[in-house]
PDB file of C-alpha atoms in Angstrom:
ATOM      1  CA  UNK M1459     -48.031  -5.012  53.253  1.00  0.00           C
ATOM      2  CA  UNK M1460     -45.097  -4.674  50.421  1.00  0.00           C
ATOM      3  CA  UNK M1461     -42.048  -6.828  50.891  1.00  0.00           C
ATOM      4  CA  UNK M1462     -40.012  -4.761  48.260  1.00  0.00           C
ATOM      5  CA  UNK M1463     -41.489  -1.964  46.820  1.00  0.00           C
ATOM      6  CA  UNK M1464     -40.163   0.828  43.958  1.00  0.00           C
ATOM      7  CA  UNK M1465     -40.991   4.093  42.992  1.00  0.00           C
ATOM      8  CA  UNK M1466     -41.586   5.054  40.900  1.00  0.00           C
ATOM      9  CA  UNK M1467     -43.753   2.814  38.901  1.00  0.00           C
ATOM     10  CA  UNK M1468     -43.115   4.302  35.595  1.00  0.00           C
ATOM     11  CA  UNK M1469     -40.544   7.003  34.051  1.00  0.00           C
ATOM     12  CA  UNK M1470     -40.073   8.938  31.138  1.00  0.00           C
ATOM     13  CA  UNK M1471     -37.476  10.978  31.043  1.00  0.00           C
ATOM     14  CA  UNK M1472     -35.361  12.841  28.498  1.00  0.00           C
ATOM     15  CA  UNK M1473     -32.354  12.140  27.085  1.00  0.00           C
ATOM     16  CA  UNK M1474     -29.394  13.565  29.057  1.00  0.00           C
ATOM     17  CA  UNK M1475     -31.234  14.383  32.403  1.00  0.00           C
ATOM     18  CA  UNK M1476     -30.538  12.850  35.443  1.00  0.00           C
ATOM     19  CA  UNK M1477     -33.133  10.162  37.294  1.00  0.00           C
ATOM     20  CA  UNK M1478     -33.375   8.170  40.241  1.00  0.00           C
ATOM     21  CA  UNK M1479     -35.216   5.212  41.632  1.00  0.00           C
ATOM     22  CA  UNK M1480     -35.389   4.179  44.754  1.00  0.00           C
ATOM     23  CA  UNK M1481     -36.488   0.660  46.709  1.00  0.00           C
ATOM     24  CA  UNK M1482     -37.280  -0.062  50.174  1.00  0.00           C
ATOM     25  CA  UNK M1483     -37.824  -3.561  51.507  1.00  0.00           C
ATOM     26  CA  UNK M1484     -39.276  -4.365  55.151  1.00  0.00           C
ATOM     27  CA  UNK M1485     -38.477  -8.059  55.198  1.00  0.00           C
ATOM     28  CA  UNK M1486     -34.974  -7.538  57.428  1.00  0.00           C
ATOM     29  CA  UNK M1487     -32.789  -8.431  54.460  1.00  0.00           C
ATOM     30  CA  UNK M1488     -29.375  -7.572  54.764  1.00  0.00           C
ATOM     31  CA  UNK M1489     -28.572  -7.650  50.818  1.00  0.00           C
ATOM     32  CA  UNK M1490     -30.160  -5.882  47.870  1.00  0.00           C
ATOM     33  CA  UNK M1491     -30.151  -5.839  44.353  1.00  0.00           C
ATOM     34  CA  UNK M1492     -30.505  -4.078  41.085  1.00  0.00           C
ATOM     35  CA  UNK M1493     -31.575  -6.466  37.527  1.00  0.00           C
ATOM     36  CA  UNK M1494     -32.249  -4.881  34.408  1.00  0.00           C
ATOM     37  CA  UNK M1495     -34.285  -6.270  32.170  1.00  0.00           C
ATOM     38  CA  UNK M1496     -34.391  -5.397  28.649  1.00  0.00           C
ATOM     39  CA  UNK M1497     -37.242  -5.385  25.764  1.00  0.00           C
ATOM     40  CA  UNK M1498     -36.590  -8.628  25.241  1.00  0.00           C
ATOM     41  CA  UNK M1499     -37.329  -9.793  28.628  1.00  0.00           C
ATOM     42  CA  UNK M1500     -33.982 -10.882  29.645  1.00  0.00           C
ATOM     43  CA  UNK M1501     -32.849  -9.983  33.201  1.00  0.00           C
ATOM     44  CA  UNK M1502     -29.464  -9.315  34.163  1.00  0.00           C
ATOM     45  CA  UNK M1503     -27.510  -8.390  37.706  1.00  0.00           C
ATOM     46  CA  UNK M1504     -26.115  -4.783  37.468  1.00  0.00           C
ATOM     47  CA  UNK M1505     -25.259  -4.622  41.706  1.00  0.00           C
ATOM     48  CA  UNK M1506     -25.845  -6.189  45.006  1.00  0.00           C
ATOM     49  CA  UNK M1507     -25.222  -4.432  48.482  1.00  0.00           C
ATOM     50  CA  UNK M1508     -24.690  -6.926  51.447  1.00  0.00           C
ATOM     51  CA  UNK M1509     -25.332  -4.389  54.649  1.00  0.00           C
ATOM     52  CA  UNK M1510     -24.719  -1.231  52.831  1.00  0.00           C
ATOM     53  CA  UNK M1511     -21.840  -2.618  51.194  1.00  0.00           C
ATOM     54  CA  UNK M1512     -21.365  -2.934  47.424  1.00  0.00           C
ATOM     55  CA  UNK M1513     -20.292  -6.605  46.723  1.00  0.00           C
ATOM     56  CA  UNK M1514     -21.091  -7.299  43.256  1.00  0.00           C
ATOM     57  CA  UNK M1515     -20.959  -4.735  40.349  1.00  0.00           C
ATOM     58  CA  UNK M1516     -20.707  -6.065  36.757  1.00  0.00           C
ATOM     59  CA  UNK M1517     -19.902  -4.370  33.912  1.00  0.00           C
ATOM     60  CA  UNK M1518     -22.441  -1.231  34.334  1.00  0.00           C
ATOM     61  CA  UNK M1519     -21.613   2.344  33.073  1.00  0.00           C
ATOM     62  CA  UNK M1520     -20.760   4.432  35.904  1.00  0.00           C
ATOM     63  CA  UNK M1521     -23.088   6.941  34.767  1.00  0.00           C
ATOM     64  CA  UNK M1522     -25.601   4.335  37.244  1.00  0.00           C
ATOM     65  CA  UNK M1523     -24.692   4.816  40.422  1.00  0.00           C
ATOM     66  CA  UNK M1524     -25.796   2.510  43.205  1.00  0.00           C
ATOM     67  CA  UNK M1525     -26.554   4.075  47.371  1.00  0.00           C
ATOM     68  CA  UNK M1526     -27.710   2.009  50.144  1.00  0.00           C
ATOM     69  CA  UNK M1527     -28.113   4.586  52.826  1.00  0.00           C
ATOM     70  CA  UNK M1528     -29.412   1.694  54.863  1.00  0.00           C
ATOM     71  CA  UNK M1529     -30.078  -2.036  54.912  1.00  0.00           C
ATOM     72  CA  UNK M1530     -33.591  -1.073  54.006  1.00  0.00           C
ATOM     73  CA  UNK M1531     -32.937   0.798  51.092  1.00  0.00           C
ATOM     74  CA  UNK M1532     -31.136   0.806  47.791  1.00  0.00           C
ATOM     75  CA  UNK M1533     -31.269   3.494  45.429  1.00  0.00           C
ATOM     76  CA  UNK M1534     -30.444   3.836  41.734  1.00  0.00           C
ATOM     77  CA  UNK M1535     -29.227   6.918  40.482  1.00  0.00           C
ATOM     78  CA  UNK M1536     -28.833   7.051  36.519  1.00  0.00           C
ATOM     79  CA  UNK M1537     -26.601  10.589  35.099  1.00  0.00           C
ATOM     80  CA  UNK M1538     -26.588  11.217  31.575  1.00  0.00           C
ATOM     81  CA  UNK M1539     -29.734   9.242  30.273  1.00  0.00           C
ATOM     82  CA  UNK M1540     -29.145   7.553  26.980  1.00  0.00           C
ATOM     83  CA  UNK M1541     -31.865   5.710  24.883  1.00  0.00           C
ATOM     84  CA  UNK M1542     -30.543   2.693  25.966  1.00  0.00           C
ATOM     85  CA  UNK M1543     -30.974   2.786  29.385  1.00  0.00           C
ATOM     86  CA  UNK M1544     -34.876   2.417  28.099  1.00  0.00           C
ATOM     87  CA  UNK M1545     -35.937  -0.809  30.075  1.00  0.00           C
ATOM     88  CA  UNK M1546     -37.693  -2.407  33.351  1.00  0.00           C
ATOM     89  CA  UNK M1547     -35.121  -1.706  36.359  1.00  0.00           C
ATOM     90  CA  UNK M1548     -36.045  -4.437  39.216  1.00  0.00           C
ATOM     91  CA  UNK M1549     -34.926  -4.197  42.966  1.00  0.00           C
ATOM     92  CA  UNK M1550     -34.913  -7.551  44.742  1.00  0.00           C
ATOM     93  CA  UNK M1551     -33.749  -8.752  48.161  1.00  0.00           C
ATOM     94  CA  UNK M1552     -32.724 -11.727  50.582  1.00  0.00           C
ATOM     95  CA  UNK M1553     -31.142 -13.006  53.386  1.00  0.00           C
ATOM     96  CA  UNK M1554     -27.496 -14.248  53.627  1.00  0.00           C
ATOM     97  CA  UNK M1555     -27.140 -17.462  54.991  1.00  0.00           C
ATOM     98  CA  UNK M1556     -26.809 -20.959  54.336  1.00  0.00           C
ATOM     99  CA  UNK M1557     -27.482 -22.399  51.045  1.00  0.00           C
ATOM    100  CA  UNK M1558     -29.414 -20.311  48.362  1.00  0.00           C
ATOM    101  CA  UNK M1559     -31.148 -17.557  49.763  1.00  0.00           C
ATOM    102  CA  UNK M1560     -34.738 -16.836  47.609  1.00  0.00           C
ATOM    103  CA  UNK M1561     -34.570 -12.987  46.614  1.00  0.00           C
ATOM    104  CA  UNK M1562     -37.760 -11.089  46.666  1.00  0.00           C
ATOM    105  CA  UNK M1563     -38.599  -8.919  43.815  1.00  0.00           C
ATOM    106  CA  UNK M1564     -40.041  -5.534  43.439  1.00  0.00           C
ATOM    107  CA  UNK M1565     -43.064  -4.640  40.845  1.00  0.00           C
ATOM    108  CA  UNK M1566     -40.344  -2.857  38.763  1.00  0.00           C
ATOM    109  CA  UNK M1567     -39.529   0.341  37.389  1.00  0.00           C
ATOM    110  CA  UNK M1568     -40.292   0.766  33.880  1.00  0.00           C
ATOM    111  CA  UNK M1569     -37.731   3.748  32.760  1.00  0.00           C
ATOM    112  CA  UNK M1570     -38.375   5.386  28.940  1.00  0.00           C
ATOM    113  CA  UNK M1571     -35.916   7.680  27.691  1.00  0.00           C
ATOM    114  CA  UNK M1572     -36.845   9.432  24.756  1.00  0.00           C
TER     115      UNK M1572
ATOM    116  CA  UNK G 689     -18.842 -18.077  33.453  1.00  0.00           C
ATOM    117  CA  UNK G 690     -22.109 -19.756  34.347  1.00  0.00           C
ATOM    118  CA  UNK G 691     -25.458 -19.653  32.472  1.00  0.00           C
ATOM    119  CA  UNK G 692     -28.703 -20.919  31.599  1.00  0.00           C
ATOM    120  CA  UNK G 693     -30.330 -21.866  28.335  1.00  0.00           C
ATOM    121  CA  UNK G 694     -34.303 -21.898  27.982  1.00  0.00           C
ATOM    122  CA  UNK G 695     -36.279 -23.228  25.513  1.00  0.00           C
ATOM    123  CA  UNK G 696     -37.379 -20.023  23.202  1.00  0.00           C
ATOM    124  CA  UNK G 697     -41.193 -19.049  23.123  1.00  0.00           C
ATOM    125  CA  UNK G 698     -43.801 -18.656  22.783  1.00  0.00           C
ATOM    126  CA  UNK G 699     -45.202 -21.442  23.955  1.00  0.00           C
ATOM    127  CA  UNK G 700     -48.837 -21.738  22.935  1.00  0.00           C
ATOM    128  CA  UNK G 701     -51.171 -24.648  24.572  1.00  0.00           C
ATOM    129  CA  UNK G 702     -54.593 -24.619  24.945  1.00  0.00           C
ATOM    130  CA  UNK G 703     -56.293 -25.160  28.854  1.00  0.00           C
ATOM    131  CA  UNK G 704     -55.858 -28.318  30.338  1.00  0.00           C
ATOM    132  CA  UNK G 705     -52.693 -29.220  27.805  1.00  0.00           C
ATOM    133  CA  UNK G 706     -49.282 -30.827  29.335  1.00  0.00           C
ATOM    134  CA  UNK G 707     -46.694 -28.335  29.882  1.00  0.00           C
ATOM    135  CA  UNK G 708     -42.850 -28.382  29.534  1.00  0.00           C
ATOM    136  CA  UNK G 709     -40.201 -25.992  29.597  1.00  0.00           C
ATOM    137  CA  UNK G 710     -36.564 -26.869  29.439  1.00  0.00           C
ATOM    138  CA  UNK G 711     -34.154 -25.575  31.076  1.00  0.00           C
ATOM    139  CA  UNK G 712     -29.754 -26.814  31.050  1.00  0.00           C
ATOM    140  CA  UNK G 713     -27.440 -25.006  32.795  1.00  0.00           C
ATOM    141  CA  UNK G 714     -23.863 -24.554  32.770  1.00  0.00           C
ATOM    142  CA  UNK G 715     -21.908 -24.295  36.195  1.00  0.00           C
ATOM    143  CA  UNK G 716     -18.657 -24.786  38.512  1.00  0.00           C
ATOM    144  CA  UNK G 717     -19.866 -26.753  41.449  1.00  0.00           C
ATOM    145  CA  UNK G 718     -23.029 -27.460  42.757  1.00  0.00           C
ATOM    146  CA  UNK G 719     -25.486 -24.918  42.093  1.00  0.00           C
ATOM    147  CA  UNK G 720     -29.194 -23.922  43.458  1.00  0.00           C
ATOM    148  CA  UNK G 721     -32.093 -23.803  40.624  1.00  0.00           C
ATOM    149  CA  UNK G 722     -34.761 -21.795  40.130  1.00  0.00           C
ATOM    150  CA  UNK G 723     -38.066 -21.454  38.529  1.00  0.00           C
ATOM    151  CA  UNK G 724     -39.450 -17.643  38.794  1.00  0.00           C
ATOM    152  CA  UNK G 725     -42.756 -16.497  36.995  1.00  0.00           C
ATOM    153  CA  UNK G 726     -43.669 -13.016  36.270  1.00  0.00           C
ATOM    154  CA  UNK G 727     -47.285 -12.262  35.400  1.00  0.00           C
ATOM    155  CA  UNK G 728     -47.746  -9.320  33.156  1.00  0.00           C
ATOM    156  CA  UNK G 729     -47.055  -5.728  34.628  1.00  0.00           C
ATOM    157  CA  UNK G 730     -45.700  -7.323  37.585  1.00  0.00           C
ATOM    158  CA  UNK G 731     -42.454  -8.190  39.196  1.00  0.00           C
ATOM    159  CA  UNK G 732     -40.766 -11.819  39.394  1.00  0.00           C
ATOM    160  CA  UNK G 733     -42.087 -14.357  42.049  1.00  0.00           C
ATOM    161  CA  UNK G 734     -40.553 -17.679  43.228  1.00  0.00           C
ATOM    162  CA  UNK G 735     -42.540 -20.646  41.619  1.00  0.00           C
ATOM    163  CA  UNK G 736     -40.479 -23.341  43.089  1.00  0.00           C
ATOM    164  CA  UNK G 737     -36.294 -24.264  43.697  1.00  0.00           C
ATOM    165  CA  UNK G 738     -34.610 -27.469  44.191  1.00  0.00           C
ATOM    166  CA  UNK G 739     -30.794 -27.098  45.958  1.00  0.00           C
ATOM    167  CA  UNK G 740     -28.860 -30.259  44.988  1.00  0.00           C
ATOM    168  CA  UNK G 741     -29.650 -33.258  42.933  1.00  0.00           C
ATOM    169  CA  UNK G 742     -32.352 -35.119  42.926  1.00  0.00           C
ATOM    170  CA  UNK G 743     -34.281 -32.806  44.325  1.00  0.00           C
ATOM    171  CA  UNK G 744     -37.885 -31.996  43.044  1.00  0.00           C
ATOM    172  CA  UNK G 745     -39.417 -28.310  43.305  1.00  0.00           C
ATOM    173  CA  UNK G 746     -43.021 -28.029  43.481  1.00  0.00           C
ATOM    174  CA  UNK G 747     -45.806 -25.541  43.467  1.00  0.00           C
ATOM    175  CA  UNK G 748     -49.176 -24.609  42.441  1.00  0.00           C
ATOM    176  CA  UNK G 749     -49.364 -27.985  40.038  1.00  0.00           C
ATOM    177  CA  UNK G 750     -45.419 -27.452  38.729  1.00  0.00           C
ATOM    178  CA  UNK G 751     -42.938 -29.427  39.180  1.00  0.00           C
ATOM    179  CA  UNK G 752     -38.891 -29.436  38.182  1.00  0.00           C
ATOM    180  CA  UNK G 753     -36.027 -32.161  39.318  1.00  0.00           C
ATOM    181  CA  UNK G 754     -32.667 -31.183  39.708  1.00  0.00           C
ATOM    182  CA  UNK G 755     -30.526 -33.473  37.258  1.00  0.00           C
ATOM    183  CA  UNK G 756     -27.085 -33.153  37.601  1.00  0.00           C
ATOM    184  CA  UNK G 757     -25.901 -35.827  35.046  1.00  0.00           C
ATOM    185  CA  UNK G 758     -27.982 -34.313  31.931  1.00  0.00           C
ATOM    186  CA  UNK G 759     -27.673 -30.625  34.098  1.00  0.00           C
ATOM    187  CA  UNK G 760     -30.737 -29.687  33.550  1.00  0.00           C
ATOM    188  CA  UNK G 761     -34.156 -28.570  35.551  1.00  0.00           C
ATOM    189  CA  UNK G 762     -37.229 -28.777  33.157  1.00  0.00           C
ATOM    190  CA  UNK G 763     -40.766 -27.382  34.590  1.00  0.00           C
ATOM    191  CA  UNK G 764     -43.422 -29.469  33.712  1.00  0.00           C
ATOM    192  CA  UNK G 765     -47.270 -29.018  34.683  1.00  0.00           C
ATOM    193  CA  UNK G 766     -50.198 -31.809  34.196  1.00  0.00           C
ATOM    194  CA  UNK G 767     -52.843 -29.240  33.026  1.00  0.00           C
ATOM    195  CA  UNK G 768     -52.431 -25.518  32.714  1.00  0.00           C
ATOM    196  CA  UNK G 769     -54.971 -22.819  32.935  1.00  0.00           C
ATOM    197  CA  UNK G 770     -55.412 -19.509  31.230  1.00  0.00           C
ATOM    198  CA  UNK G 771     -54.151 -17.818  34.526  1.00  0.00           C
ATOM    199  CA  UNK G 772     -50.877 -19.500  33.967  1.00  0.00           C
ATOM    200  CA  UNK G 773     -50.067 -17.484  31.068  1.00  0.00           C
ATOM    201  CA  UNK G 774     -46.789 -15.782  32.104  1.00  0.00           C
ATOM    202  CA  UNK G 775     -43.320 -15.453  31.346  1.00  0.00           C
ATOM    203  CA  UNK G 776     -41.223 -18.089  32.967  1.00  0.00           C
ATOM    204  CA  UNK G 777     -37.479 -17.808  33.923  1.00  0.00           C
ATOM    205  CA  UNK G 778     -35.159 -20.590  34.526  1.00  0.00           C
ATOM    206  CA  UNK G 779     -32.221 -19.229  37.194  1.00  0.00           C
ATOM    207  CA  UNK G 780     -29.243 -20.179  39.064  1.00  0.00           C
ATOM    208  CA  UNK G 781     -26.980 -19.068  41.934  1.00  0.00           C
ATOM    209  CA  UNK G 782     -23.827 -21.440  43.509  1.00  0.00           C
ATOM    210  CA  UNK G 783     -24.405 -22.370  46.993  1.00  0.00           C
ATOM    211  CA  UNK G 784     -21.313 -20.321  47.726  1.00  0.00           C
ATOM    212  CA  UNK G 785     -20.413 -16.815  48.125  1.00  0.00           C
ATOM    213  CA  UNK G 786     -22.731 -14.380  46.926  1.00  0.00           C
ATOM    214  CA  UNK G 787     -26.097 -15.560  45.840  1.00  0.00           C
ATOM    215  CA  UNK G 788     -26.969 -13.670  42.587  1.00  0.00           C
ATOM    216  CA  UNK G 789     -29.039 -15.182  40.080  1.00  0.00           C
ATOM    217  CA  UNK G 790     -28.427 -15.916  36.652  1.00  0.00           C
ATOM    218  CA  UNK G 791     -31.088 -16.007  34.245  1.00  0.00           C
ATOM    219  CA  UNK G 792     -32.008 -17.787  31.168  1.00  0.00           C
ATOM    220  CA  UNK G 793     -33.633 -15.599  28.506  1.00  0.00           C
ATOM    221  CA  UNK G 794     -37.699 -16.432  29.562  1.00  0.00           C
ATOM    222  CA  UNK G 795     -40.151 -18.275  28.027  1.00  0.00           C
ATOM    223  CA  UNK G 796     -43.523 -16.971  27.621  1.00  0.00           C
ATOM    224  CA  UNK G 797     -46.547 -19.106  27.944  1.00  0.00           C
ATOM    225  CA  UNK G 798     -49.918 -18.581  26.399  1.00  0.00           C
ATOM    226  CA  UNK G 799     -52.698 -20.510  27.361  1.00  0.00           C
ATOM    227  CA  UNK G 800     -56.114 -20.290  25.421  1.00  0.00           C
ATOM    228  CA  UNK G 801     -59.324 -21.238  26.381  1.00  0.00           C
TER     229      UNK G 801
END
């Protein structure tokens, strides 16, 4: 039974075309997330959504465009591919509350542009 | 803004060696730590936290204390196994506001036989 799940698993795509990924999580979270993380491993925050809202964006090109339809879900819509965008895109979750909440990952989406 | 240094890898150690990774962080306030592991081909899973000084994280034979006076959180293990070979990430998030988690670069572990 998947706690946070992506699909897809991999994607190759063009350059210039226009992808999406999607993630789903059945824990009950109320926020989600999107992390890149590049060839060399590191991971970064792109957005979180804290019940559907968008709270935290960081410096992303707004050719990615973040949609949380609902608290279970949290899409990732990418326009324009460029070879950078080449990397692992992971979805994670949690639960606000008190303290530090632990965020659940997904497997990962890894995303080739060529 | 706040961040998280790593020791670079890999780190090579054959079965049954003594592990450590370090791990400083820079931060306002009081943060939460983290220790996440991803195996490879797979996502990131929680190995163990610790949420204010002093505290020690453990799991599965690792173990990290939460030192605020040298700010750092180093994982340590006894004896590692060739199914620990991973890529480990040190992380933080304030106890505040919105808990997103900033990573250290990774450190990759390989463990031989």
């Amino acid at each position: 039974d998947t706690a946070v799940s992506q699909t897809p698993k991999y994607l190759v795509t063009q350059m210039g075309n226009d992808k999406s990924i999607k993630c789903e999580q059945n824990l009950g979270h109320d926020t989600m997330y999107w992390y890149k993380q590049d060839s060399k491993k590191f991971l970064k925050i792109m957005f979180s959504y804290n019940n559907k809202e968008l709270i935290i964006n960081e410096t992303v090109p707004n050719r990615f465009s973040p949609k949380s339809p609902d608290k279970a879900h949290l899409n990732l819509h990418i326009n324009s591919l460029e070879l950078g965008d080449s990397a692992v895109y992971f979805c994670a979750s949690s639960q606000m509350g008190t303290g530090a909440p632990e965020q659940y990952f997904g497997p990962g989406t890894r995303l080739t542009v060529t | 803004g706040d961040s998280v240094t790593q020791m670079e890898g890999p780190v090579t150690l054959s079965e049954e060696a003594f592990l450590t990774i370090n791990c400083t962080y820079t931060a306002t306030g009081y943060p939460s730590l983290f220790w996440y592991v991803q195996y490879p081909g797979e996502g990131l899973q929680l190995l163990l936290k610790a949420t204010k000084a002093d505290d020690k994280g453990s799991n599965k034979g690792f173990e990290a204390t939460y030192r605020k006076e040298t700010t750092s959180f180093h994982l340590e293990k006894g004896s590692v196994q060739v199914s620990d070979s991973a890529v480990y990430f040190c992380a933080l998030t304030p106890n505040s506001g919105y808990s997103t988690l900033t990573f250290g670069k990774g450190t990759m572990l390989l463990v031989s036989p």
